[in-house]
Short mmCIF file of C-alpha atoms and ligand atoms in Angstrom, two decimals:
data_model
loop_
_atom_site.label_atom_id
_atom_site.label_comp_id
_atom_site.label_asym_id
_atom_site.label_seq_id
_atom_site.Cartn_x
_atom_site.Cartn_y
_atom_site.Cartn_z
CA UNK A 7 25.78 17.86 -10.89
CA UNK A 8 27.10 15.32 -8.52
CA UNK A 9 26.78 17.39 -5.37
CA UNK A 10 23.18 18.20 -6.08
CA UNK A 11 22.48 14.61 -6.88
CA UNK A 12 24.04 13.37 -3.70
CA UNK A 13 22.25 15.99 -1.68
CA UNK A 14 19.03 14.90 -3.24
CA UNK A 15 19.75 11.24 -2.73
CA UNK A 16 20.21 12.00 0.93
CA UNK A 17 17.12 14.17 0.97
CA UNK A 18 15.14 11.41 -0.66
CA UNK A 19 16.37 8.95 1.90
CA UNK A 20 15.05 11.22 4.64
CA UNK A 21 11.80 11.85 2.83
CA UNK A 22 11.17 8.19 2.21
CA UNK A 23 11.88 7.32 5.79
CA UNK A 24 8.95 9.50 6.64
CA UNK A 25 6.92 8.04 3.86
CA UNK A 26 4.24 6.05 5.66
CA UNK A 27 6.17 3.21 4.94
CA UNK A 28 8.86 3.75 7.53
CA UNK A 29 9.88 1.69 10.32
CA UNK A 30 9.03 -1.21 12.44
CA UNK A 31 10.25 -3.39 15.15
CA UNK A 32 11.25 -3.04 18.72
CA UNK A 33 14.89 -4.02 18.44
CA UNK A 34 17.77 -1.63 18.85
CA UNK A 35 19.31 -0.37 15.65
CA UNK A 36 22.64 -1.96 14.93
CA UNK A 37 21.95 -5.14 16.85
CA UNK A 38 22.87 -8.39 15.19
CA UNK A 39 19.31 -9.24 14.38
CA UNK A 40 17.74 -11.95 12.29
CA UNK A 41 18.08 -9.84 9.16
CA UNK A 42 21.88 -10.33 9.20
CA UNK A 43 23.23 -12.61 6.50
CA UNK A 44 24.22 -16.14 7.51
CA UNK A 45 27.02 -18.27 6.12
CA UNK A 46 24.73 -20.92 4.79
CA UNK A 47 21.55 -19.57 3.35
CA UNK A 48 19.58 -21.26 0.61
CA UNK A 49 16.48 -19.25 -0.19
CA UNK A 50 16.33 -20.90 -3.60
CA UNK A 51 15.94 -24.37 -2.08
CA UNK A 52 13.42 -23.05 0.46
CA UNK A 53 11.34 -21.54 -2.33
CA UNK A 54 11.42 -24.66 -4.46
CA UNK A 55 10.20 -26.70 -1.48
CA UNK A 56 7.36 -24.27 -0.68
CA UNK A 57 3.75 -24.70 -1.71
CA UNK A 58 2.15 -22.00 -3.89
CA UNK A 59 0.28 -19.31 -1.96
CA UNK A 60 -3.09 -20.76 -0.97
CA UNK A 61 -6.30 -18.89 -1.55
CA UNK A 62 -8.24 -17.85 1.51
CA UNK A 63 -10.50 -20.66 2.69
CA UNK A 64 -13.26 -18.17 3.31
CA UNK A 65 -14.22 -15.47 0.83
CA UNK A 66 -16.11 -12.22 1.12
CA UNK A 67 -17.99 -12.24 -2.18
CA UNK A 68 -19.32 -8.71 -1.74
CA UNK A 69 -19.79 -5.89 0.73
CA UNK A 70 -22.78 -3.54 0.62
CA UNK A 71 -22.19 -0.70 3.06
CA UNK A 72 -24.40 2.14 4.17
CA UNK A 73 -22.71 4.68 6.41
CA UNK A 74 -22.97 8.30 7.48
CA UNK A 75 -20.17 10.73 8.23
CA UNK A 76 -21.23 12.91 11.17
CA UNK A 77 -18.98 15.96 11.05
CA UNK A 78 -20.17 17.16 14.48
CA UNK A 79 -19.40 13.92 16.31
CA UNK A 80 -16.55 12.94 13.92
CA UNK A 81 -17.93 9.45 13.44
CA UNK A 82 -18.65 7.14 10.55
CA UNK A 83 -21.51 4.88 11.52
CA UNK A 84 -23.84 2.47 9.82
CA UNK A 85 -23.67 -1.11 8.66
CA UNK A 86 -22.21 -3.47 6.12
CA UNK A 87 -23.90 -6.48 4.60
CA UNK A 88 -21.17 -8.93 3.75
CA UNK A 89 -21.81 -12.10 1.78
CA UNK A 90 -19.35 -14.83 2.68
CA UNK A 91 -18.62 -18.20 1.14
CA UNK A 92 -16.94 -21.06 3.01
CA UNK A 93 -14.40 -22.50 0.56
CA UNK A 94 -12.29 -24.25 3.22
CA UNK A 95 -13.77 -27.69 2.58
CA UNK A 96 -14.75 -28.05 6.24
CA UNK A 97 -17.48 -26.62 8.48
CA UNK A 98 -16.61 -23.23 10.03
CA UNK A 99 -17.91 -22.48 13.47
CA UNK A 100 -16.42 -19.00 13.58
CA UNK A 101 -15.61 -16.13 11.25
CA UNK A 102 -12.90 -13.60 12.00
CA UNK A 103 -13.00 -9.98 10.90
CA UNK A 104 -10.18 -7.45 11.09
CA UNK A 105 -11.06 -3.89 12.06
CA UNK A 106 -8.00 -1.75 12.74
CA UNK A 107 -9.77 1.51 13.68
CA UNK A 108 -9.99 0.58 17.42
CA UNK A 109 -6.18 0.28 17.55
CA UNK A 110 -6.02 4.02 16.84
CA UNK A 111 -9.36 5.24 18.14
CA UNK A 112 -10.45 3.05 21.05
CA UNK A 113 -14.11 4.01 21.07
CA UNK A 114 -14.60 2.61 17.57
CA UNK A 115 -16.57 -0.62 17.77
CA UNK A 116 -18.59 -3.23 15.97
CA UNK A 117 -21.82 -3.00 17.93
CA UNK A 118 -24.05 -5.69 16.49
CA UNK A 119 -24.26 -8.65 14.14
CA UNK A 120 -27.37 -9.87 12.38
CA UNK A 121 -28.57 -12.65 12.36
CA UNK A 122 -28.07 -12.65 16.09
CA UNK A 123 -24.84 -14.57 16.65
CA UNK A 124 -22.43 -14.15 19.52
CA UNK A 125 -19.71 -11.51 18.99
CA UNK A 126 -16.26 -11.69 20.57
CA UNK A 127 -13.47 -9.15 20.33
CA UNK A 128 -9.75 -9.72 20.75
CA UNK A 129 -6.46 -7.93 20.12
CA UNK A 130 -7.60 -4.54 21.41
CA UNK A 131 -10.91 -5.06 19.60
CA UNK A 132 -9.15 -5.24 16.22
CA UNK A 133 -10.24 -8.86 15.82
CA UNK A 134 -14.00 -9.38 15.75
CA UNK A 135 -15.18 -12.98 15.96
CA UNK A 136 -18.65 -14.11 14.97
CA UNK A 137 -19.48 -17.41 16.71
CA UNK A 138 -22.07 -19.52 14.86
CA UNK A 139 -22.25 -22.01 17.78
CA UNK A 140 -24.52 -24.84 16.64
CA UNK A 141 -25.06 -23.33 13.16
CA UNK A 142 -21.61 -23.69 11.55
CA UNK A 143 -21.17 -22.66 7.92
CA UNK A 144 -21.04 -25.79 5.82
CA UNK A 145 -18.52 -26.23 2.97
CA UNK A 146 -19.53 -24.12 -0.07
CA UNK A 147 -22.30 -22.45 1.94
CA UNK A 148 -22.89 -18.73 1.40
CA UNK A 149 -24.15 -16.61 4.25
CA UNK A 150 -24.84 -12.87 4.51
CA UNK A 151 -24.17 -11.08 7.78
CA UNK A 152 -24.95 -7.50 8.73
CA UNK A 153 -22.30 -5.90 10.94
CA UNK A 154 -23.21 -2.56 12.51
CA UNK A 155 -20.40 -0.33 13.64
CA UNK A 156 -19.43 3.15 14.74
CA UNK A 157 -15.96 4.34 13.83
CA UNK A 158 -14.75 7.33 15.83
CA UNK A 159 -12.39 9.37 13.66
CA UNK A 160 -9.57 10.85 15.76
CA UNK A 161 -8.28 14.38 15.32
CA UNK A 162 -5.01 13.27 13.80
CA UNK A 163 -2.98 14.32 10.78
CA UNK A 164 -2.55 10.81 9.47
CA UNK A 165 -4.00 8.26 7.09
CA UNK A 166 -6.84 7.60 9.57
CA UNK A 167 -7.91 10.85 11.18
CA UNK A 168 -9.28 14.29 10.47
CA UNK A 169 -7.54 17.59 9.93
CA UNK A 170 -9.32 20.72 11.08
CA UNK A 171 -8.57 24.35 10.44
CA UNK A 172 -10.29 27.62 9.59
CA UNK A 173 -11.07 26.46 6.08
CA UNK A 174 -12.90 23.34 7.23
CA UNK A 175 -12.15 19.67 7.74
CA UNK A 176 -10.56 16.83 5.84
CA UNK A 177 -11.37 13.24 6.84
CA UNK A 178 -8.91 10.57 5.79
CA UNK A 179 -10.64 7.23 6.18
CA UNK A 180 -8.53 4.11 6.09
CA UNK A 181 -9.11 1.07 8.38
CA UNK A 182 -12.61 2.45 9.05
CA UNK A 183 -14.69 -0.70 8.41
CA UNK A 184 -14.45 -4.37 9.43
CA UNK A 185 -13.25 -6.80 6.77
CA UNK A 186 -13.28 -10.59 6.68
CA UNK A 187 -9.85 -11.89 7.74
CA UNK A 188 -7.77 -14.11 5.46
CA UNK A 189 -8.05 -17.80 6.37
CA UNK A 190 -5.07 -19.77 5.14
CA UNK A 191 -3.49 -23.03 6.27
CA UNK A 192 -6.36 -23.44 8.74
CA UNK A 193 -5.52 -20.18 10.52
CA UNK A 194 -7.10 -16.74 10.60
CA UNK A 195 -4.80 -13.80 9.96
CA UNK A 196 -4.04 -12.16 13.28
CA UNK A 197 -1.28 -9.66 12.43
CA UNK A 198 -1.37 -6.70 14.81
CA UNK A 199 -2.00 -3.16 13.66
CA UNK A 200 1.30 -1.63 12.68
CA UNK A 201 1.44 2.13 12.78
CA UNK A 202 4.70 2.60 10.89
CA UNK A 203 3.82 0.25 8.07
CA UNK A 204 0.84 -1.74 6.89
CA UNK A 205 -0.90 -4.84 8.25
CA UNK A 206 -3.74 -4.98 5.75
CA UNK A 207 -3.98 -8.38 4.05
CA UNK A 208 -7.12 -9.07 2.08
CA UNK A 209 -8.37 -10.93 -0.94
CA UNK A 210 -10.22 -9.00 -3.60
CA UNK A 211 -13.91 -8.33 -3.10
CA UNK A 212 -16.62 -6.16 -4.63
CA UNK A 213 -17.73 -3.16 -2.60
CA UNK A 214 -20.68 -0.83 -2.90
CA UNK A 215 -20.77 2.00 -0.36
CA UNK A 216 -23.55 4.49 0.18
CA UNK A 217 -21.76 7.29 1.98
CA UNK A 218 -23.77 10.18 3.39
CA UNK A 219 -22.00 13.40 4.38
CA UNK A 220 -22.89 17.10 4.49
CA UNK A 221 -23.45 18.33 0.94
CA UNK A 222 -20.48 20.72 1.09
CA UNK A 223 -18.05 17.79 1.31
CA UNK A 224 -16.22 16.60 -1.80
CA UNK A 225 -15.54 12.86 -1.77
CA UNK A 226 -12.58 10.92 -3.14
CA UNK A 227 -12.55 7.14 -2.86
CA UNK A 228 -11.39 3.81 -4.13
CA UNK A 229 -13.37 2.74 -7.20
CA UNK A 230 -15.63 5.29 -8.83
CA UNK A 231 -18.03 7.60 -7.07
CA UNK A 232 -21.02 9.79 -7.85
CA UNK A 233 -22.50 12.32 -5.42
CA UNK A 234 -25.99 13.70 -5.29
CA UNK A 235 -27.35 15.87 -2.50
CA UNK A 236 -24.79 14.71 0.05
CA UNK A 237 -25.17 11.02 -0.78
CA UNK A 238 -22.19 9.48 -2.55
CA UNK A 239 -22.38 6.05 -4.15
CA UNK A 240 -19.00 4.35 -4.32
CA UNK A 241 -18.66 1.36 -6.62
CA UNK A 242 -15.41 -0.54 -6.20
CA UNK A 243 -15.18 -3.98 -7.79
CA UNK A 244 -12.06 -6.09 -7.19
CA UNK A 245 -10.43 -4.13 -4.39
CA UNK A 246 -8.68 -5.22 -1.19
CA UNK A 247 -10.20 -2.35 0.81
CA UNK A 248 -12.16 0.84 0.24
CA UNK A 249 -10.70 4.09 1.48
CA UNK A 250 -12.41 7.45 1.42
CA UNK A 251 -11.39 11.10 1.76
CA UNK A 252 -14.06 13.71 2.56
CA UNK A 253 -13.19 17.40 2.61
CA UNK A 254 -15.25 20.59 2.51
CA UNK A 255 -12.52 22.79 1.09
CA UNK A 256 -11.24 20.96 -1.94
CA UNK A 257 -12.08 20.83 -5.63
CA UNK A 258 -11.22 18.22 -8.22
CA UNK A 259 -9.54 18.42 -11.61
CA UNK A 260 -10.07 15.47 -13.95
CA UNK A 261 -7.88 14.32 -16.81
CA UNK A 262 -7.34 11.12 -18.75
CA UNK A 263 -4.22 9.03 -19.27
CA UNK A 264 -4.20 5.82 -21.32
CA UNK A 265 -7.97 5.62 -20.82
CA UNK A 266 -7.66 5.95 -17.02
CA UNK A 267 -9.55 8.78 -15.35
CA UNK A 268 -7.07 10.67 -13.18
CA UNK A 269 -8.66 12.85 -10.52
CA UNK A 270 -6.38 15.38 -8.88
CA UNK A 271 -8.00 16.75 -5.73
CA UNK A 272 -6.97 20.26 -4.78
CA UNK A 273 -7.47 21.39 -1.18
CA UNK A 274 -7.77 25.17 -1.20
CA UNK A 275 -4.25 26.37 -0.33
CA UNK A 276 -2.57 29.03 -2.48
CA UNK A 277 0.96 27.81 -1.69
CA UNK A 278 0.45 24.37 -3.18
CA UNK A 279 -1.09 25.06 -6.60
CA UNK A 280 2.08 24.27 -8.54
CA UNK A 281 2.78 21.29 -6.27
CA UNK A 282 -0.65 19.85 -7.16
CA UNK A 283 0.21 20.26 -10.85
CA UNK A 284 3.49 18.40 -10.29
CA UNK A 285 1.69 15.56 -8.47
CA UNK A 286 -0.89 15.21 -11.25
CA UNK A 287 1.68 15.35 -14.06
CA UNK A 288 3.91 12.76 -12.42
CA UNK A 289 1.01 10.47 -11.51
CA UNK A 290 -0.02 10.51 -15.17
CA UNK A 291 3.53 9.84 -16.34
CA UNK A 292 3.94 6.99 -13.85
CA UNK A 293 0.68 5.33 -14.93
CA UNK A 294 1.79 5.54 -18.53
CA UNK A 295 5.28 4.14 -17.83
CA UNK A 296 4.09 1.27 -15.62
CA UNK A 297 1.36 0.39 -18.12
CA UNK A 298 4.05 0.12 -20.75
CA UNK A 299 6.76 -1.66 -18.74
CA UNK A 300 4.73 -3.85 -16.36
CA UNK A 301 1.16 -4.22 -17.58
CA UNK A 302 -2.13 -2.34 -17.64
CA UNK A 303 -3.50 -0.67 -14.53
CA UNK A 304 -6.42 -2.75 -13.31
CA UNK A 305 -8.86 0.06 -12.50
CA UNK A 306 -10.57 2.77 -14.54
CA UNK A 307 -9.85 5.62 -12.14
CA UNK A 308 -7.08 6.85 -9.84
CA UNK A 309 -7.67 9.58 -7.25
CA UNK A 310 -4.74 11.63 -5.91
CA UNK A 311 -5.45 13.54 -2.70
CA UNK A 312 -2.90 15.79 -0.97
CA UNK A 313 -3.37 15.87 2.79
CA UNK A 314 -1.58 16.36 6.06
CA UNK A 315 -0.31 12.92 7.02
CA UNK A 316 2.70 11.73 9.01
CA UNK A 317 4.14 9.90 6.06
CA UNK A 318 5.17 10.97 2.58
CA UNK A 319 2.38 9.02 0.99
CA UNK A 320 -0.13 6.24 1.48
CA UNK A 321 -1.47 3.79 -1.03
CA UNK A 322 -4.96 2.39 -1.23
CA UNK A 323 -6.72 0.74 -4.16
CA UNK A 324 -7.48 3.45 -6.71
CA UNK A 325 -6.54 6.16 -4.23
CA UNK A 326 -3.25 7.77 -3.25
CA UNK A 327 -2.77 10.22 -0.39
CA UNK A 328 0.21 12.52 -0.86
CA UNK A 329 1.66 14.36 2.12
CA UNK A 330 1.60 18.14 2.03
CA UNK A 331 4.79 19.69 3.40
CA UNK A 332 4.34 21.93 6.41
CA UNK A 333 6.71 24.43 4.86
CA UNK A 334 6.93 24.68 1.11
CA UNK A 335 10.32 24.91 -0.54
CA UNK A 336 11.40 24.18 -4.08
CA UNK A 337 12.77 20.69 -3.35
CA UNK A 338 9.26 19.59 -2.43
CA UNK A 339 8.45 19.50 -6.15
CA UNK A 340 11.00 16.80 -6.77
CA UNK A 341 10.07 14.89 -3.61
CA UNK A 342 6.39 14.99 -4.57
CA UNK A 343 7.19 13.72 -8.06
CA UNK A 344 9.05 10.68 -6.74
CA UNK A 345 6.66 10.00 -3.87
CA UNK A 346 3.71 9.91 -6.24
CA UNK A 347 5.67 7.56 -8.53
CA UNK A 348 6.21 5.26 -5.53
CA UNK A 349 2.57 5.31 -4.43
CA UNK A 350 1.31 4.82 -7.98
CA UNK A 351 3.68 1.82 -8.16
CA UNK A 352 1.71 0.30 -5.29
CA UNK A 353 -1.33 0.16 -7.55
CA UNK A 354 0.60 -2.58 -9.36
CA UNK A 355 2.19 -4.12 -6.26
CA UNK A 356 -0.14 -4.53 -3.28
CA UNK A 357 -3.36 -3.31 -4.92
CA UNK A 358 -3.21 -5.60 -7.99
CA UNK A 359 -0.66 -8.27 -6.98
CA UNK A 360 -1.61 -8.72 -3.34
CA UNK A 361 0.60 -9.81 -0.46
CA UNK A 362 0.64 -10.19 3.29
CA UNK A 363 1.94 -6.69 4.02
CA UNK A 364 2.87 -7.46 7.63
CA UNK A 365 4.70 -10.74 7.11
CA UNK A 366 6.15 -10.16 3.64
CA UNK A 367 6.29 -6.37 3.24
CA UNK A 368 9.08 -6.59 0.64
CA UNK A 369 6.65 -7.99 -1.93
CA UNK A 370 5.05 -4.58 -2.30
CA UNK A 371 7.51 -2.08 -0.80
CA UNK A 372 10.65 -3.26 -2.59
CA UNK A 373 8.72 -3.30 -5.84
CA UNK A 374 7.13 0.14 -5.38
CA UNK A 375 10.53 1.51 -4.41
CA UNK A 376 12.09 -0.06 -7.49
CA UNK A 377 9.33 1.52 -9.56
CA UNK A 378 10.17 5.03 -8.43
CA UNK A 379 13.90 4.79 -7.84
CA UNK A 380 14.96 2.97 -10.98
CA UNK A 381 12.15 2.63 -13.45
CA UNK A 382 10.71 6.11 -13.12
CA UNK A 383 13.93 8.03 -12.58
CA UNK A 384 15.69 6.31 -15.41
CA UNK A 385 12.84 7.04 -17.81
CA UNK A 386 13.03 10.73 -16.75
CA UNK A 387 9.66 11.65 -18.25
CA UNK A 388 8.89 15.31 -18.98
CA UNK A 389 6.84 15.55 -15.79
CA UNK A 390 9.85 14.59 -13.68
CA UNK A 391 12.09 16.95 -15.62
CA UNK A 392 9.71 19.81 -14.88
CA UNK A 393 9.72 18.93 -11.17
CA UNK A 394 13.50 18.83 -11.46
CA UNK A 395 13.63 22.31 -12.99
CA UNK A 396 11.26 23.71 -10.36
CA UNK A 397 13.41 22.20 -7.61
CA UNK A 398 16.56 23.71 -9.07
CA UNK A 399 15.40 27.19 -10.02
CA UNK A 400 18.44 29.43 -10.09
CA UNK A 401 20.76 26.52 -10.80
CA UNK A 402 20.23 26.16 -14.55
CA UNK A 403 23.06 23.71 -15.19
CA UNK A 404 22.16 21.37 -12.37
CA UNK A 405 19.98 18.30 -12.54
CA UNK A 406 18.49 16.07 -9.92
CA UNK A 407 17.81 13.30 -12.37
CA UNK A 408 20.63 10.79 -12.48
CA UNK A 409 20.99 8.06 -15.03
CA UNK A 410 20.11 4.58 -13.99
CA UNK A 411 23.66 3.58 -13.11
CA UNK A 412 24.58 6.92 -11.56
CA UNK A 413 21.67 6.68 -9.20
CA UNK A 414 22.61 3.20 -8.14
CA UNK A 415 26.27 4.09 -7.74
CA UNK A 416 25.63 7.30 -5.81
CA UNK A 417 22.94 5.96 -3.55
CA UNK A 418 23.91 2.39 -2.83
CA UNK A 419 26.25 0.07 -4.64
CA UNK A 420 27.75 -0.98 -1.35
CA UNK A 421 27.39 -4.55 -0.27
CA UNK A 422 25.14 -4.76 2.72
CA UNK A 423 24.74 -7.82 4.83
CA UNK A 424 21.05 -7.83 5.59
CA UNK A 425 18.02 -9.61 4.22
CA UNK A 426 15.02 -7.84 2.79
CA UNK A 427 12.25 -10.40 3.32
CA UNK A 428 11.58 -10.42 7.07
CA UNK A 429 8.23 -9.59 8.69
CA UNK A 430 7.80 -5.99 9.92
CA UNK A 431 8.22 -7.12 13.53
CA UNK A 432 11.74 -8.46 12.92
CA UNK A 433 13.38 -5.23 11.78
CA UNK A 434 14.85 -2.36 13.68
CA UNK A 435 13.32 1.06 13.04
CA UNK A 436 15.91 2.10 10.47
CA UNK A 437 16.43 -1.46 9.23
CA UNK A 438 12.91 -1.65 7.87
CA UNK A 439 13.28 1.27 5.47
CA UNK A 440 16.97 0.59 4.75
CA UNK A 441 16.44 -3.05 3.86
CA UNK A 442 12.83 -3.57 2.78
CA UNK A 443 12.70 -0.38 0.69
CA UNK A 444 16.16 0.66 -0.31
CA UNK A 445 17.96 -2.65 -0.42
CA UNK A 446 14.83 -4.31 -1.76
CA UNK A 447 14.80 -1.95 -4.73
CA UNK A 448 18.50 -2.60 -5.16
CA UNK A 449 17.80 -6.35 -5.31
CA UNK A 450 15.38 -5.88 -8.18
CA UNK A 451 17.79 -3.55 -9.93
CA UNK A 452 20.63 -6.07 -9.63
CA UNK A 453 18.29 -8.77 -10.87
CA UNK A 454 17.58 -6.58 -13.88
CA UNK A 455 21.30 -6.24 -14.54
CA UNK A 456 21.93 -9.98 -14.12
CA UNK A 457 19.02 -11.05 -16.31
CA UNK A 458 19.30 -8.34 -18.94
CA UNK A 459 16.57 -5.78 -19.57
CA UNK A 460 14.45 -7.77 -22.01
CA UNK A 461 14.29 -10.91 -19.88
CA UNK A 462 13.81 -8.96 -16.64
CA UNK A 463 10.90 -6.91 -17.92
CA UNK A 464 9.30 -9.96 -19.49
CA UNK A 465 9.64 -11.68 -16.10
CA UNK A 466 8.25 -8.65 -14.20
CA UNK A 467 5.38 -8.20 -16.60
CA UNK A 468 4.40 -11.89 -16.42
CA UNK A 469 4.67 -11.75 -12.63
CA UNK A 470 2.17 -8.92 -12.68
CA UNK A 471 -0.17 -10.37 -15.29
CA UNK A 472 -0.14 -13.83 -13.74
CA UNK A 473 -0.75 -12.70 -10.15
CA UNK A 474 -2.90 -9.57 -10.39
CA UNK A 475 -6.17 -9.97 -8.51
CA UNK A 476 -4.49 -12.77 -6.45
CA UNK A 477 -2.16 -12.83 -3.47
CA UNK A 478 1.39 -14.07 -3.88
CA UNK A 479 4.22 -15.16 -1.64
CA UNK A 480 7.97 -14.71 -1.79
CA UNK A 481 8.52 -18.33 -2.82
CA UNK A 482 6.20 -17.78 -5.79
CA UNK A 483 8.36 -14.87 -6.94
CA UNK A 484 11.63 -16.80 -6.58
CA UNK A 485 10.23 -19.73 -8.56
CA UNK A 486 8.93 -17.32 -11.18
CA UNK A 487 12.35 -15.68 -11.59
CA UNK A 488 14.06 -19.05 -11.91
CA UNK A 489 11.79 -19.93 -14.83
CA UNK A 490 13.43 -17.07 -16.73
CA UNK A 491 16.95 -17.44 -15.47
CA UNK A 492 18.32 -20.18 -13.25
CA UNK A 493 22.00 -19.34 -13.61
CA UNK A 494 24.24 -19.44 -10.56
CA UNK A 495 24.56 -15.64 -10.73
CA UNK A 496 20.82 -15.19 -10.27
CA UNK A 497 20.66 -17.86 -7.54
CA UNK A 498 23.51 -16.11 -5.72
CA UNK A 499 21.63 -12.83 -5.85
CA UNK A 500 18.51 -14.45 -4.42
CA UNK A 501 20.53 -16.01 -1.61
CA UNK A 502 22.29 -12.70 -0.89
CA UNK A 503 19.06 -10.78 -0.43
CA UNK A 504 16.46 -13.24 0.83
CA UNK A 505 16.65 -15.22 4.05
CA UNK A 506 15.66 -18.89 3.68
CA UNK A 507 14.20 -18.72 7.20
CA UNK A 508 11.51 -16.30 6.05
CA UNK A 509 10.75 -17.64 2.58
CA UNK A 510 7.05 -18.42 2.68
ZN1 ZN B 614 5.33 2.13 -0.18
#
């Protein structure tokens, strides 16, 4: 039914605005900002002239962490031993680490480095600099540093914070540990923390975390984890970050999809039992669909944790946090189904194919949005149909699930004169979600139509397979597309959606 569909399209727009992924920028909405299309714009030429994305000139080969969650003080404290290799080809006198916790919780701090080098802190303590002084790291040298830190977890219903109520506490731990900054083109990444989106930009590394918490706490995390007597060992090879959820009132239900262990965590709330089922079913269906259409998931496990966060969802490697609605109503089933399809899509785009999320957010958000809006909805798997039926109880002839073309026509299909590839800081609040997410997904959909399904999915799959475990830039994607189709129609699409000024 058209009315229902339109209502839901609107509802989805609202939901996704709140979806962690919303909003950036300081400019007034509606201003003629740098996202507006220009008469002469040649993103194709800019991409062809660009160098391929460089690897970081300094690599964290592995992190061994040993930390304790103190549920009285609400802190995570301990140390990390990080082994670093200088691959820049030149001596490095300094190393930069990014540690976003102090941007949210100011008492969080790196307290010590061993061996005993000088520590400096900048950017509200989110940049931690280790100064080697007269002992610079030589080219190809490996060096292990121990950073000690105390992260103060704020009482905050968000991706970094803890939720407290009569039942107990849930700790959502993102940004909780320092990580070596990316070092490209002779410059350390210094993107500021961005509350409405993501700033995290890391190469892959191997993490082992010994995480001690009271024995009553159940732990979800990136990678795989085993708990024994309050000590959880987290093993996470090839991840861009490790995130952890600790809660003393949740259980876990484990299933398997395409050989992937899917763990659905279930905080103890009666109202949400069916919603948890919907999340798990749709996560499984999304994994299966993306495996088939894009390429195999790179990890062996995916944890889904419902929690009280500002946004609709939040993606981390091997871990998805799904927002719990404050007030349950039947439409939440459908919203949860699509939100989980979006966040699972990030396992392919951001977690596997990495990008600079602050400066080129479209490279993961447009793709994750495309995954849920077009790929997942058009496939209409049984899990989504069940969420659809639950959302529409009492309206037996209605359906939320549009066909591919209906969805596009109802939701967008109107020419819009803004680019999708600007940094977070360059968009207005509404512009970020309208352009990077919605219009970004539309770009990929129109590319699919222009290229034809077979060629488009071959292109998308090879993009994924060729760049997973790496980081990629927008120019890499444009050049990749042109290898499959360099017709004027495709070049026109690229120039309509991507600003040459921001092609990196
Ligand atoms: Zn997203």
